[in-house]
Amino acid sequence: MKELSNRAYLLAIKRNNNDYLPLEWHLLDIYSGENLLTLEGIDSFTKKITRLDLINAILRANIVDKEEQYQGFAIIYHEKGKYRELKDGPIFKEDTNILSINAIIGYIITNIDNKQNLSEIYNICNLNIEDKKLEEIKYIIRNIDYFKIQGEKVTYAALSVLNDLSYAIKRSIIIKLSRKIIEKCLNNNENPILIKRDYSKSEDKVA
């Protein structure tokens, strides 16, 4: 699989399946200089606005016919002669279901004895990509019991390697883990906000 971070991405209007209209962002009055050929730049742009904000800006710029029907927005990239859609689409201001790295680590530590949860988390991280940091994360999750006996602070530090992943890989994992964690919390009548404890300040336990 091609390294995700080496791709050029585009924010686009999705007219139908496999039918996309790349946005001419320089025509939008809400565009403020972000590099919209990168995932990081696209996220920086869309996280500050709502979908409705973008729709209204597109209409003001006369980029589309307001009478035409569209499915929504997508992030696309060019591969093997055609546009392909990134499964994890754009993140807008109203998308509050994306957890921080610290929240995700907190959830893993809180549920460190739940082997089914750990297996699901590992499977999400088990992308078909050659990446040393990704392999390190997978190793840590597979061997989480070793870090557990060293204490919460050591476990937190080990899992913090998530921060060192390339933006594209980290983004994909965070989105998928956030959805899985929030789904489980809601099913168990738990508040996902409560998992945001700062484990970086935990005391080490004596092994």
Coordinates of C-alpha atoms in Angstrom, one line a residue, residues 5-77:
S5 CA 1.4 10.8 3.8
N6 CA 2.9 10.8 0.2
R7 CA -0.5 11.3 -1.4
A8 CA -2.0 14.6 -2.6
Y9 CA -5.5 15.0 -1.2
L10 CA -8.4 17.2 -2.3
L11 CA -11.5 18.3 -0.6
A12 CA -14.4 17.7 -2.9
I13 CA -18.2 17.8 -3.3
K14 CA -19.6 14.2 -3.7
R15 CA -22.2 14.3 -6.4
N16 CA -22.7 10.5 -6.4
N17 CA -20.7 7.4 -5.9
N18 CA -17.4 7.8 -7.8
D19 CA -18.5 11.2 -9.0
Y20 CA -16.6 14.1 -7.3
L21 CA -16.2 17.8 -8.0
P22 CA -12.8 19.0 -6.5
L23 CA -13.3 22.3 -4.7
E24 CA -11.7 25.4 -6.1
W25 CA -10.9 26.6 -2.6
H26 CA -9.2 29.8 -3.7
L27 CA -12.7 31.0 -4.8
L28 CA -14.2 30.6 -1.4
D29 CA -14.4 33.7 0.8
I30 CA -13.8 31.5 3.9
Y31 CA -10.5 30.2 2.7
S32 CA -7.6 31.5 4.7
G33 CA -4.5 30.0 3.2
E34 CA -4.5 26.4 4.3
N35 CA -2.6 23.9 2.2
L36 CA -5.6 21.9 1.0
L37 CA -3.5 19.4 -0.8
T38 CA -2.7 17.8 2.5
L39 CA -4.8 16.0 5.1
E40 CA -3.5 18.3 7.8
G41 CA -4.4 21.4 5.8
I42 CA -7.8 20.1 5.0
D43 CA -8.5 19.3 8.6
S44 CA -7.2 22.8 9.7
F45 CA -9.7 24.3 7.2
T46 CA -12.8 22.2 7.9
K47 CA -12.5 22.0 11.7
K48 CA -13.1 25.7 11.9
I49 CA -16.3 25.6 9.9
T50 CA -19.6 23.7 9.7
R51 CA -20.9 21.9 6.7
L52 CA -23.5 24.6 6.3
D53 CA -20.7 27.3 6.3
L54 CA -19.0 25.5 3.5
I55 CA -22.2 25.0 1.5
N56 CA -23.1 28.7 1.8
A57 CA -19.5 29.7 0.7
I58 CA -19.8 27.4 -2.3
L59 CA -23.1 29.0 -3.3
R60 CA -21.8 32.5 -2.9
A61 CA -18.9 31.6 -5.2
N62 CA -21.3 30.1 -7.8
I63 CA -19.3 26.9 -7.9
V64 CA -22.4 24.7 -8.0
D65 CA -26.0 25.0 -9.1
K66 CA -28.1 25.4 -5.9
E67 CA -30.9 23.3 -7.5
E68 CA -28.6 20.3 -8.0
Q69 CA -28.6 17.5 -5.4
Y70 CA -25.3 16.4 -3.8
Q71 CA -24.5 13.6 -1.3
G72 CA -22.1 15.7 0.8
F73 CA -18.3 16.3 1.0
A74 CA -15.4 13.9 0.6
I75 CA -11.7 13.8 0.7
I76 CA -10.3 12.3 -2.5
Y77 CA -6.9 11.3 -3.9

